[in-house]
């Protein structure tokens, strides 16, 4: 009788371990997939910006500072992507969003530029991409929340670390990104945010997944 009890306990424990492990793998994969969606949209935005700046340069000669701010912000965002740090990535992408909003606000003062279909099409595409990034960010953060809760609650927290599972960091939107950007219509506009220290392209789609929280 005692032997059967021991066997039953072992079966229950092994079954729980298998179910817990499979559940964590599923949650981790969903989080990585959500991160890849953010990565795709960020890359799309980064690729569109040079064409936008190039189109605007011929009509906004007196707004060199605004155009440089966009270019510098894009470079900072691309560099931050290589760091794998969601705080750096989020900060750089927020600065890029603000510089784009400043550019679009300044462009309203140039009717000839607004009449160029190439510029308006790029503006509409970038605006749509912003919306997709926001949707992907919320989707990713929801998956991070669910995954991290699994890791931090008992009894899963007792074995998650031993099985190699680590929490992911949230991709936060900065409060400054929600504020209306300050637009300077003069030729001495700021040259943009400082470039982050890291360099290289953002994480490739389908890579190891979102940055792990330290």
PDB file of C-alpha atoms in Angstrom:
ATOM      1  CA  UNK A   1       0.000   0.000   0.000  1.00  0.00           C
ATOM      2  CA  UNK A   2       2.790   2.386   0.941  1.00  0.00           C
ATOM      3  CA  UNK A   3       4.582   1.666  -2.356  1.00  0.00           C
ATOM      4  CA  UNK A   4       1.515   2.660  -4.375  1.00  0.00           C
ATOM      5  CA  UNK A   5       1.218   5.887  -2.412  1.00  0.00           C
ATOM      6  CA  UNK A   6       4.833   6.739  -3.186  1.00  0.00           C
ATOM      7  CA  UNK A   7       4.333   5.911  -6.870  1.00  0.00           C
ATOM      8  CA  UNK A   8       1.198   8.044  -6.978  1.00  0.00           C
ATOM      9  CA  UNK A   9       3.044  10.983  -5.398  1.00  0.00           C
ATOM     10  CA  UNK A  10       5.916  10.643  -7.867  1.00  0.00           C
ATOM     11  CA  UNK A  11       3.493  10.533 -10.806  1.00  0.00           C
ATOM     12  CA  UNK A  12       1.686  13.621  -9.534  1.00  0.00           C
ATOM     13  CA  UNK A  13       4.943  15.544  -9.028  1.00  0.00           C
ATOM     14  CA  UNK A  14       6.314  14.559 -12.439  1.00  0.00           C
ATOM     15  CA  UNK A  15       3.002  15.444 -14.073  1.00  0.00           C
ATOM     16  CA  UNK A  16       2.997  18.835 -12.370  1.00  0.00           C
ATOM     17  CA  UNK A  17       6.582  19.489 -13.468  1.00  0.00           C
ATOM     18  CA  UNK A  18       5.748  18.631 -17.063  1.00  0.00           C
ATOM     19  CA  UNK A  19       2.631  20.816 -17.099  1.00  0.00           C
ATOM     20  CA  UNK A  20       4.446  23.697 -15.415  1.00  0.00           C
ATOM     21  CA  UNK A  21       7.396  23.495 -17.788  1.00  0.00           C
ATOM     22  CA  UNK A  22       5.182  23.343 -20.858  1.00  0.00           C
ATOM     23  CA  UNK A  23       3.127  26.284 -19.581  1.00  0.00           C
ATOM     24  CA  UNK A  24       6.222  28.403 -19.048  1.00  0.00           C
ATOM     25  CA  UNK A  25       7.592  27.524 -22.484  1.00  0.00           C
ATOM     26  CA  UNK A  26       4.286  28.506 -24.077  1.00  0.00           C
ATOM     27  CA  UNK A  27       4.174  31.819 -22.204  1.00  0.00           C
ATOM     28  CA  UNK A  28       7.806  32.576 -23.061  1.00  0.00           C
ATOM     29  CA  UNK A  29       7.285  31.821 -26.755  1.00  0.00           C
ATOM     30  CA  UNK A  30       4.227  34.069 -26.864  1.00  0.00           C
ATOM     31  CA  UNK A  31       6.244  36.880 -25.303  1.00  0.00           C
ATOM     32  CA  UNK A  32       9.056  36.411 -27.815  1.00  0.00           C
ATOM     33  CA  UNK A  33       6.558  36.429 -30.664  1.00  0.00           C
ATOM     34  CA  UNK A  34       5.019  39.646 -29.341  1.00  0.00           C
ATOM     35  CA  UNK A  35       8.478  41.225 -29.185  1.00  0.00           C
ATOM     36  CA  UNK A  36       9.153  40.277 -32.801  1.00  0.00           C
ATOM     37  CA  UNK A  37       6.026  42.204 -33.817  1.00  0.00           C
ATOM     38  CA  UNK A  38       7.395  45.329 -32.118  1.00  0.00           C
ATOM     39  CA  UNK A  39      10.734  44.759 -33.847  1.00  0.00           C
ATOM     40  CA  UNK A  40       9.092  44.567 -37.288  1.00  0.00           C
ATOM     41  CA  UNK A  41       7.211  47.826 -36.808  1.00  0.00           C
ATOM     42  CA  UNK A  42      10.234  49.658 -35.413  1.00  0.00           C
ATOM     43  CA  UNK A  43      12.317  48.565 -38.390  1.00  0.00           C
ATOM     44  CA  UNK A  44       9.612  49.710 -40.771  1.00  0.00           C
ATOM     45  CA  UNK A  45       9.597  53.138 -39.167  1.00  0.00           C
ATOM     46  CA  UNK A  46      13.392  53.367 -39.229  1.00  0.00           C
ATOM     47  CA  UNK A  47      13.398  52.489 -42.941  1.00  0.00           C
ATOM     48  CA  UNK A  48      10.786  55.107 -43.835  1.00  0.00           C
ATOM     49  CA  UNK A  49      12.415  58.062 -42.106  1.00  0.00           C
ATOM     50  CA  UNK A  50      15.375  58.640 -44.494  1.00  0.00           C
ATOM     51  CA  UNK A  51      12.957  58.979 -47.421  1.00  0.00           C
ATOM     52  CA  UNK A  52      10.828  61.374 -45.389  1.00  0.00           C
ATOM     53  CA  UNK A  53      13.794  63.595 -44.521  1.00  0.00           C
ATOM     54  CA  UNK A  54      15.093  63.474 -48.091  1.00  0.00           C
ATOM     55  CA  UNK A  55      11.709  64.544 -49.451  1.00  0.00           C
ATOM     56  CA  UNK A  56      11.366  67.380 -46.969  1.00  0.00           C
ATOM     57  CA  UNK A  57      14.872  68.798 -47.406  1.00  0.00           C
ATOM     58  CA  UNK A  58      14.094  70.485 -50.695  1.00  0.00           C
ATOM     59  CA  UNK A  59      11.212  72.449 -49.177  1.00  0.00           C
ATOM     60  CA  UNK A  60      12.390  73.044 -45.608  1.00  0.00           C
ATOM     61  CA  UNK A  61      15.802  74.625 -46.096  1.00  0.00           C
ATOM     62  CA  UNK A  62      15.230  76.934 -43.128  1.00  0.00           C
ATOM     63  CA  UNK A  63      14.346  74.026 -40.827  1.00  0.00           C
ATOM     64  CA  UNK A  64      17.682  72.263 -40.862  1.00  0.00           C
ATOM     65  CA  UNK A  65      17.623  71.798 -37.095  1.00  0.00           C
ATOM     66  CA  UNK A  66      14.277  70.001 -37.225  1.00  0.00           C
ATOM     67  CA  UNK A  67      15.475  67.661 -39.969  1.00  0.00           C
ATOM     68  CA  UNK A  68      18.723  66.969 -38.121  1.00  0.00           C
ATOM     69  CA  UNK A  69      16.739  66.214 -34.972  1.00  0.00           C
ATOM     70  CA  UNK A  70      14.796  63.509 -36.818  1.00  0.00           C
ATOM     71  CA  UNK A  71      17.961  62.050 -38.337  1.00  0.00           C
ATOM     72  CA  UNK A  72      19.772  62.012 -34.988  1.00  0.00           C
ATOM     73  CA  UNK A  73      16.778  60.540 -33.202  1.00  0.00           C
ATOM     74  CA  UNK A  74      16.556  57.744 -35.774  1.00  0.00           C
ATOM     75  CA  UNK A  75      20.262  56.972 -35.341  1.00  0.00           C
ATOM     76  CA  UNK A  76      19.795  56.867 -31.565  1.00  0.00           C
ATOM     77  CA  UNK A  77      16.802  54.530 -31.903  1.00  0.00           C
ATOM     78  CA  UNK A  78      18.686  52.150 -34.194  1.00  0.00           C
ATOM     79  CA  UNK A  79      21.649  52.144 -31.804  1.00  0.00           C
ATOM     80  CA  UNK A  80      19.445  51.565 -28.769  1.00  0.00           C
ATOM     81  CA  UNK A  81      17.883  48.545 -30.437  1.00  0.00           C
ATOM     82  CA  UNK A  82      21.211  46.734 -30.320  1.00  0.00           C
ATOM     83  CA  UNK A  83      21.467  47.131 -26.541  1.00  0.00           C
ATOM     84  CA  UNK A  84      18.525  44.833 -25.813  1.00  0.00           C
ATOM     85  CA  UNK A  85      17.614  47.155 -22.940  1.00  0.00           C
ATOM     86  CA  UNK A  86      13.886  48.001 -23.096  1.00  0.00           C
ATOM     87  CA  UNK A  87      14.453  51.180 -21.085  1.00  0.00           C
ATOM     88  CA  UNK A  88      16.990  52.502 -23.621  1.00  0.00           C
ATOM     89  CA  UNK A  89      14.920  51.322 -26.574  1.00  0.00           C
ATOM     90  CA  UNK A  90      11.755  52.893 -25.197  1.00  0.00           C
ATOM     91  CA  UNK A  91      13.475  56.206 -24.423  1.00  0.00           C
ATOM     92  CA  UNK A  92      15.076  56.416 -27.856  1.00  0.00           C
ATOM     93  CA  UNK A  93      11.877  55.491 -29.676  1.00  0.00           C
ATOM     94  CA  UNK A  94       9.933  58.065 -27.675  1.00  0.00           C
ATOM     95  CA  UNK A  95      12.436  60.741 -28.660  1.00  0.00           C
ATOM     96  CA  UNK A  96      12.062  59.667 -32.281  1.00  0.00           C
ATOM     97  CA  UNK A  97       8.285  59.942 -32.030  1.00  0.00           C
ATOM     98  CA  UNK A  98       8.551  63.443 -30.618  1.00  0.00           C
ATOM     99  CA  UNK A  99      10.987  64.568 -33.318  1.00  0.00           C
ATOM    100  CA  UNK A 100       8.652  63.230 -36.012  1.00  0.00           C
ATOM    101  CA  UNK A 101       5.725  65.087 -34.489  1.00  0.00           C
ATOM    102  CA  UNK A 102       7.802  68.263 -34.493  1.00  0.00           C
ATOM    103  CA  UNK A 103       8.626  67.718 -38.158  1.00  0.00           C
ATOM    104  CA  UNK A 104       4.987  67.174 -39.061  1.00  0.00           C
ATOM    105  CA  UNK A 105       3.996  70.283 -37.107  1.00  0.00           C
ATOM    106  CA  UNK A 106       6.627  72.372 -38.901  1.00  0.00           C
ATOM    107  CA  UNK A 107       5.575  70.953 -42.278  1.00  0.00           C
ATOM    108  CA  UNK A 108       2.179  72.607 -41.851  1.00  0.00           C
ATOM    109  CA  UNK A 109       3.996  75.900 -42.469  1.00  0.00           C
ATOM    110  CA  UNK A 110       5.056  74.696 -45.953  1.00  0.00           C
ATOM    111  CA  UNK A 111       2.023  74.235 -48.209  1.00  0.00           C
ATOM    112  CA  UNK A 112       4.222  73.299 -51.180  1.00  0.00           C
ATOM    113  CA  UNK A 113       5.614  70.369 -49.189  1.00  0.00           C
ATOM    114  CA  UNK A 114       2.157  69.303 -48.042  1.00  0.00           C
ATOM    115  CA  UNK A 115       1.126  69.202 -51.698  1.00  0.00           C
ATOM    116  CA  UNK A 116       3.784  66.586 -52.483  1.00  0.00           C
ATOM    117  CA  UNK A 117       2.114  63.174 -52.478  1.00  0.00           C
ATOM    118  CA  UNK A 118       5.373  61.395 -51.607  1.00  0.00           C
ATOM    119  CA  UNK A 119       5.623  63.357 -48.357  1.00  0.00           C
ATOM    120  CA  UNK A 120       1.967  62.982 -47.382  1.00  0.00           C
ATOM    121  CA  UNK A 121       2.059  59.261 -48.162  1.00  0.00           C
ATOM    122  CA  UNK A 122       5.125  58.801 -45.974  1.00  0.00           C
ATOM    123  CA  UNK A 123       3.482  60.831 -43.216  1.00  0.00           C
ATOM    124  CA  UNK A 124       0.361  58.682 -43.338  1.00  0.00           C
ATOM    125  CA  UNK A 125       2.415  55.475 -43.372  1.00  0.00           C
ATOM    126  CA  UNK A 126       4.485  56.603 -40.395  1.00  0.00           C
ATOM    127  CA  UNK A 127       1.355  57.586 -38.483  1.00  0.00           C
ATOM    128  CA  UNK A 128      -0.148  54.158 -39.160  1.00  0.00           C
ATOM    129  CA  UNK A 129       3.119  52.549 -38.075  1.00  0.00           C
ATOM    130  CA  UNK A 130       3.006  54.522 -34.810  1.00  0.00           C
ATOM    131  CA  UNK A 131      -0.433  53.075 -34.130  1.00  0.00           C
ATOM    132  CA  UNK A 132       0.817  49.551 -34.849  1.00  0.00           C
ATOM    133  CA  UNK A 133       3.795  50.056 -32.533  1.00  0.00           C
ATOM    134  CA  UNK A 134       1.475  51.163 -29.734  1.00  0.00           C
ATOM    135  CA  UNK A 135      -0.799  48.162 -30.280  1.00  0.00           C
ATOM    136  CA  UNK A 136       2.209  45.800 -30.378  1.00  0.00           C
ATOM    137  CA  UNK A 137       3.627  47.385 -27.235  1.00  0.00           C
ATOM    138  CA  UNK A 138       0.423  46.766 -25.321  1.00  0.00           C
ATOM    139  CA  UNK A 139       0.210  43.205 -26.622  1.00  0.00           C
ATOM    140  CA  UNK A 140       3.828  42.532 -25.659  1.00  0.00           C
ATOM    141  CA  UNK A 141       3.464  44.062 -22.189  1.00  0.00           C
ATOM    142  CA  UNK A 142       0.342  41.962 -21.584  1.00  0.00           C
ATOM    143  CA  UNK A 143       2.286  38.818 -22.409  1.00  0.00           C
ATOM    144  CA  UNK A 144       5.191  39.932 -20.227  1.00  0.00           C
ATOM    145  CA  UNK A 145       2.802  40.518 -17.341  1.00  0.00           C
ATOM    146  CA  UNK A 146       1.242  37.060 -17.642  1.00  0.00           C
ATOM    147  CA  UNK A 147       4.610  35.347 -18.072  1.00  0.00           C
ATOM    148  CA  UNK A 148       6.227  37.152 -15.138  1.00  0.00           C
ATOM    149  CA  UNK A 149       3.251  36.372 -12.906  1.00  0.00           C
ATOM    150  CA  UNK A 150       3.752  32.679 -13.657  1.00  0.00           C
ATOM    151  CA  UNK A 151       7.392  32.956 -12.655  1.00  0.00           C
ATOM    152  CA  UNK A 152       6.753  34.869  -9.448  1.00  0.00           C
ATOM    153  CA  UNK A 153       3.869  32.905  -7.968  1.00  0.00           C
ATOM    154  CA  UNK A 154       4.114  29.772  -5.868  1.00  0.00           C
ATOM    155  CA  UNK A 155       4.794  26.962  -6.418  1.00  0.00           C
ATOM    156  CA  UNK A 156       6.135  27.724  -9.917  1.00  0.00           C
ATOM    157  CA  UNK A 157       8.632  30.265  -8.550  1.00  0.00           C
ATOM    158  CA  UNK A 158      10.374  27.442  -6.663  1.00  0.00           C
ATOM    159  CA  UNK A 159      11.499  25.711  -9.848  1.00  0.00           C
ATOM    160  CA  UNK A 160      11.331  28.344 -12.625  1.00  0.00           C
ATOM    161  CA  UNK A 161      14.870  29.566 -12.029  1.00  0.00           C
ATOM    162  CA  UNK A 162      16.267  26.052 -11.920  1.00  0.00           C
ATOM    163  CA  UNK A 163      14.566  25.332 -15.253  1.00  0.00           C
ATOM    164  CA  UNK A 164      16.247  28.370 -16.838  1.00  0.00           C
ATOM    165  CA  UNK A 165      13.294  30.758 -17.019  1.00  0.00           C
ATOM    166  CA  UNK A 166      13.907  34.445 -16.325  1.00  0.00           C
ATOM    167  CA  UNK A 167      11.497  37.414 -16.275  1.00  0.00           C
ATOM    168  CA  UNK A 168      11.231  39.788 -19.219  1.00  0.00           C
ATOM    169  CA  UNK A 169      11.226  43.570 -18.908  1.00  0.00           C
ATOM    170  CA  UNK A 170       8.296  45.726 -19.988  1.00  0.00           C
ATOM    171  CA  UNK A 171       8.555  47.992 -23.020  1.00  0.00           C
ATOM    172  CA  UNK A 172       7.436  51.241 -21.437  1.00  0.00           C
ATOM    173  CA  UNK A 173       6.076  54.379 -23.049  1.00  0.00           C
ATOM    174  CA  UNK A 174       7.632  57.491 -21.572  1.00  0.00           C
ATOM    175  CA  UNK A 175       5.337  60.162 -20.173  1.00  0.00           C
ATOM    176  CA  UNK A 176       7.098  62.689 -22.383  1.00  0.00           C
ATOM    177  CA  UNK A 177       5.886  60.763 -25.430  1.00  0.00           C
ATOM    178  CA  UNK A 178       2.312  61.681 -24.550  1.00  0.00           C
ATOM    179  CA  UNK A 179       3.091  65.382 -24.223  1.00  0.00           C
ATOM    180  CA  UNK A 180       2.691  67.856 -27.054  1.00  0.00           C
ATOM    181  CA  UNK A 181       6.181  68.473 -28.497  1.00  0.00           C
ATOM    182  CA  UNK A 182       7.635  71.953 -28.357  1.00  0.00           C
ATOM    183  CA  UNK A 183       8.120  73.169 -31.917  1.00  0.00           C
ATOM    184  CA  UNK A 184      10.667  75.851 -32.837  1.00  0.00           C
ATOM    185  CA  UNK A 185      10.001  77.330 -36.259  1.00  0.00           C
ATOM    186  CA  UNK A 186      13.314  79.167 -36.294  1.00  0.00           C
ATOM    187  CA  UNK A 187      16.486  78.023 -38.059  1.00  0.00           C
ATOM    188  CA  UNK A 188      18.266  77.412 -34.758  1.00  0.00           C
ATOM    189  CA  UNK A 189      16.170  74.448 -33.680  1.00  0.00           C
ATOM    190  CA  UNK A 190      17.802  71.831 -31.532  1.00  0.00           C
ATOM    191  CA  UNK A 191      19.909  69.256 -33.295  1.00  0.00           C
ATOM    192  CA  UNK A 192      18.059  66.436 -31.566  1.00  0.00           C
ATOM    193  CA  UNK A 193      18.661  63.973 -28.758  1.00  0.00           C
ATOM    194  CA  UNK A 194      22.151  62.706 -28.001  1.00  0.00           C
ATOM    195  CA  UNK A 195      23.103  59.428 -29.629  1.00  0.00           C
ATOM    196  CA  UNK A 196      23.147  56.488 -27.253  1.00  0.00           C
ATOM    197  CA  UNK A 197      26.432  54.780 -26.613  1.00  0.00           C
ATOM    198  CA  UNK A 198      25.664  51.423 -28.228  1.00  0.00           C
ATOM    199  CA  UNK A 199      25.670  50.890 -31.970  1.00  0.00           C
ATOM    200  CA  UNK A 200      24.275  48.505 -34.529  1.00  0.00           C
ATOM    201  CA  UNK A 201      20.849  47.526 -35.823  1.00  0.00           C
ATOM    202  CA  UNK A 202      17.913  46.560 -33.615  1.00  0.00           C
ATOM    203  CA  UNK A 203      17.406  42.878 -32.721  1.00  0.00           C
ATOM    204  CA  UNK A 204      16.483  40.875 -35.771  1.00  0.00           C
ATOM    205  CA  UNK A 205      13.010  39.475 -36.141  1.00  0.00           C
ATOM    206  CA  UNK A 206      12.856  35.915 -34.978  1.00  0.00           C
ATOM    207  CA  UNK A 207      15.912  36.289 -32.774  1.00  0.00           C
ATOM    208  CA  UNK A 208      16.172  35.055 -29.204  1.00  0.00           C
ATOM    209  CA  UNK A 209      13.306  37.253 -28.134  1.00  0.00           C
ATOM    210  CA  UNK A 210      12.725  40.299 -25.966  1.00  0.00           C
ATOM    211  CA  UNK A 211      15.328  41.612 -23.534  1.00  0.00           C
ATOM    212  CA  UNK A 212      15.514  39.772 -20.244  1.00  0.00           C
ATOM    213  CA  UNK A 213      15.072  41.803 -17.105  1.00  0.00           C
ATOM    214  CA  UNK A 214      18.229  41.900 -15.052  1.00  0.00           C
TER     215      UNK A 214
END
